[in-house]
Amino acid sequence: AQSVTQLGSHVSVSEGALVLLRCNYSSSVPPYLFWYVQYPNQGLQLLLKYTTGATLVKGINGFEAEFKKSETSFHLTKPSAHMSDAAEYFCAVSRINNRKLIWGLGTSLAVNP
Amino acid sequence: DGGITQSPKYLFRKEGQNVTLSCEQNLNHDAMYWYRQDPGQGLRLIYYSQIVNDFQKGDIAEGYSVSREKKESFPLTVTSAQKNPTAFYLCASSTTAPNTGELFFGEGSRLTVL
């Protein structure tokens, strides 16, 4: 069965430092991959997605992610963290047969001044 | 602007009461979903509907019911049979053509059972 693993339920970085949130998936064929962000008491907002084509995907708010098939990974990065980046981040992969999303458990990002 | 509207944003209920959460979308999406979110457990699918008058159970449907009488609306009823209903509930929608799985979310409804 397909699954998504987000390494680290809590990540803390200093303002201006690199943000790296890890996501690994299990799938027999390349899936569609997503990163969503959730601010407190709000819904989820799409950061970026990989469907086909270029493996380095750029999203909103300066985030990007690279699809690495050989490593079955889709890690999210941002060169310089901002206080406003503090939120919960979810990685998801769409099921091959019906495109329903399988979710990681989320990573809470804290940004310290 | 197109989007998904959930109401109410906060809801309190006494044990034994049924409550209905509203979800309306004007994105002209065919598919709609209800998720439950608990701290540290990610998102769990309750019900989904891919077309009017049809819906399917997700992973945690027990104690919940839905209807899909209109394309724009997908209300969720949390029944008294749901043993632990306190949670954050998220409604989402998606297109089916093309179907990449991408979801668009509402702002959520937080239900607290007193």
XYZ file of C-alpha atoms in Angstrom:
227
model
C 0.000 0.000 0.000
C 1.114 3.512 -0.700
C 2.306 5.588 2.239
C 3.866 8.936 3.034
C 6.460 9.560 5.747
C 7.379 12.987 6.985
C 10.578 12.866 9.015
C 10.332 15.051 12.084
C 7.018 16.118 13.524
C 8.596 19.363 14.749
C 11.317 21.403 13.078
C 12.759 24.602 14.474
C 14.929 27.044 12.525
C 16.238 30.541 13.003
C 14.935 33.393 10.919
C 17.047 33.591 7.768
C 18.183 29.962 7.966
C 17.507 27.223 5.445
C 14.234 25.356 5.791
C 14.281 21.646 4.937
C 11.190 19.514 5.505
C 11.524 15.880 4.524
C 8.969 13.701 2.772
C 9.377 10.144 1.519
C 6.735 8.078 -0.187
C 6.252 4.494 -1.199
C 4.871 3.845 -4.633
C 5.512 1.376 -7.417
C 5.160 4.063 -10.064
C 5.826 7.804 -9.948
C 2.847 9.392 -8.228
C 1.575 12.919 -8.115
C 3.032 14.723 -5.101
C 1.881 17.731 -3.109
C 2.928 20.011 -0.278
C 0.276 21.914 1.638
C 0.615 24.513 4.391
C -1.802 25.092 7.260
C -1.809 28.122 9.532
C -3.480 27.807 12.961
C -7.226 27.238 12.815
C -7.296 27.529 9.046
C -7.705 25.219 6.105
C -4.895 23.855 3.977
C -3.369 25.813 1.129
C -1.443 24.264 -1.742
C 2.248 25.237 -1.705
C 3.337 23.286 -4.760
C 2.756 20.081 -6.695
C 4.571 17.658 -8.945
C 2.594 15.921 -11.654
C 4.869 15.527 -14.676
C 7.799 17.320 -16.281
C 10.507 19.196 -14.415
C 11.462 17.516 -11.169
C 12.308 20.778 -9.406
C 9.033 22.453 -8.594
C 8.678 26.037 -7.436
C 5.767 27.069 -5.290
C 4.402 30.046 -3.439
C 6.187 32.023 -0.717
C 9.651 31.062 -2.002
C 9.304 27.321 -1.367
C 10.458 24.641 -3.756
C 10.668 20.858 -3.801
C 12.534 18.316 -5.845
C 11.090 14.998 -6.922
C 13.787 12.331 -6.694
C 12.493 9.066 -8.032
C 15.586 7.081 -7.062
C 15.224 8.197 -3.454
C 11.394 8.229 -3.450
C 11.597 11.659 -1.887
C 9.941 15.044 -2.297
C 11.655 17.287 0.251
C 10.507 20.879 0.698
C 13.060 23.678 0.973
C 13.265 27.424 1.348
C 16.624 29.221 1.359
C 15.773 31.755 4.054
C 13.085 31.284 6.690
C 10.741 34.085 7.626
C 8.688 34.399 10.779
C 5.538 34.113 8.686
C 6.592 30.602 7.578
C 5.711 29.191 11.002
C 2.919 26.719 10.262
C 2.077 23.040 9.794
C 3.257 21.476 6.550
C 1.752 18.379 5.000
C 3.108 16.170 2.254
C 0.634 14.116 0.230
C 0.690 11.637 -2.620
C -2.226 10.716 -4.823
C -3.242 7.076 -4.982
C -2.491 5.517 -8.308
C -5.875 3.896 -8.846
C -8.242 6.680 -7.842
C -6.123 9.792 -7.175
C -7.318 10.040 -3.550
C -4.656 11.735 -1.467
C -2.599 9.871 1.099
C -1.321 12.234 3.752
C 1.760 12.444 5.874
C 1.258 13.252 9.547
C 2.596 16.766 9.128
C 5.606 18.747 10.285
C 5.221 21.763 12.528
C 7.723 24.454 11.598
C 8.783 26.990 14.207
C 10.851 30.021 13.209
C 12.888 31.665 15.950
C 13.907 35.330 15.845
C -13.997 34.902 -5.723
C -14.369 31.156 -6.086
C -13.857 29.056 -3.042
C -15.203 26.764 -0.366
C -17.230 28.064 2.549
C -17.593 26.076 5.750
C -19.904 27.017 8.569
C -19.975 27.389 11.444
C -16.293 27.950 12.186
C -16.758 27.004 15.840
C -19.474 24.753 17.214
C -20.186 23.389 20.651
C -22.504 20.485 21.290
C -23.643 18.426 24.177
C -23.150 14.689 24.217
C -25.961 12.849 22.477
C -26.765 15.631 20.036
C -26.408 15.440 16.290
C -24.790 18.404 14.549
C -24.523 19.303 10.888
C -21.552 21.087 9.365
C -22.134 23.013 6.175
C -19.845 23.019 3.133
C -20.592 25.023 -0.012
C -18.352 25.484 -3.052
C -18.625 27.702 -6.116
C -15.657 26.245 -7.966
C -17.866 24.031 -10.131
C -15.965 20.998 -8.860
C -17.531 17.582 -9.204
C -15.839 15.939 -6.223
C -16.143 16.926 -2.577
C -14.570 15.509 0.581
C -14.764 15.632 4.353
C -11.672 15.165 6.489
C -11.174 15.009 10.203
C -8.000 16.431 11.731
C -6.692 15.581 15.198
C -3.343 16.718 16.605
C -0.515 14.487 15.432
C -2.775 12.302 13.275
C -2.777 14.186 10.007
C -5.916 14.194 7.893
C -8.314 11.257 7.843
C -10.967 10.880 5.165
C -14.538 10.574 6.416
C -16.665 10.619 3.243
C -16.284 11.706 -0.340
C -18.574 12.295 -3.272
C -17.620 12.339 -6.927
C -21.046 13.175 -8.324
C -24.410 14.444 -7.177
C -26.548 11.877 -5.344
C -23.620 9.545 -4.822
C -21.034 9.288 -2.041
C -18.622 6.751 -0.579
C -17.269 6.009 2.856
C -13.723 6.995 3.612
C -11.447 5.543 6.249
C -13.390 6.681 9.338
C -17.068 6.951 8.309
C -18.600 5.396 11.446
C -20.744 7.889 13.339
C -20.991 10.303 10.403
C -23.451 10.813 7.564
C -23.499 12.981 4.437
C -25.724 13.959 1.549
C -25.018 15.349 -1.904
C -28.274 16.709 -3.290
C -26.620 19.603 -5.104
C -23.269 19.909 -6.804
C -22.376 22.903 -4.673
C -23.222 21.439 -1.276
C -21.901 18.541 0.807
C -23.096 18.766 4.430
C -21.683 16.476 7.114
C -23.729 15.297 10.093
C -21.864 14.185 13.174
C -24.223 11.806 14.914
C -24.451 10.799 18.543
C -22.920 7.466 17.498
C -19.563 9.138 16.952
C -17.710 8.334 20.172
C -15.093 11.063 20.041
C -16.404 13.878 17.841
C -14.263 16.734 19.176
C -12.001 17.620 16.247
C -11.271 20.028 13.431
C -13.284 19.200 10.308
C -12.144 20.167 6.833
C -14.157 20.171 3.638
C -12.403 20.020 0.274
C -13.215 19.771 -3.396
C -11.447 18.776 -6.584
C -11.924 18.565 -10.307
C -12.226 15.164 -11.939
C -10.881 16.203 -15.328
C -7.952 16.277 -15.157
C -7.809 14.306 -11.958
C -4.449 14.816 -10.290
C -5.804 14.542 -6.786
C -5.224 18.217 -5.975
C -7.637 19.418 -3.318
C -8.996 22.866 -2.509
C -9.900 23.357 1.144
C -12.325 25.389 3.182
C -11.311 27.171 6.383
C -12.506 24.360 8.619
C -15.011 23.897 11.425
C -13.934 23.174 14.973
C -16.396 21.017 16.891
C -16.165 20.706 20.641
C -18.329 18.308 22.604
C -19.033 19.479 26.133
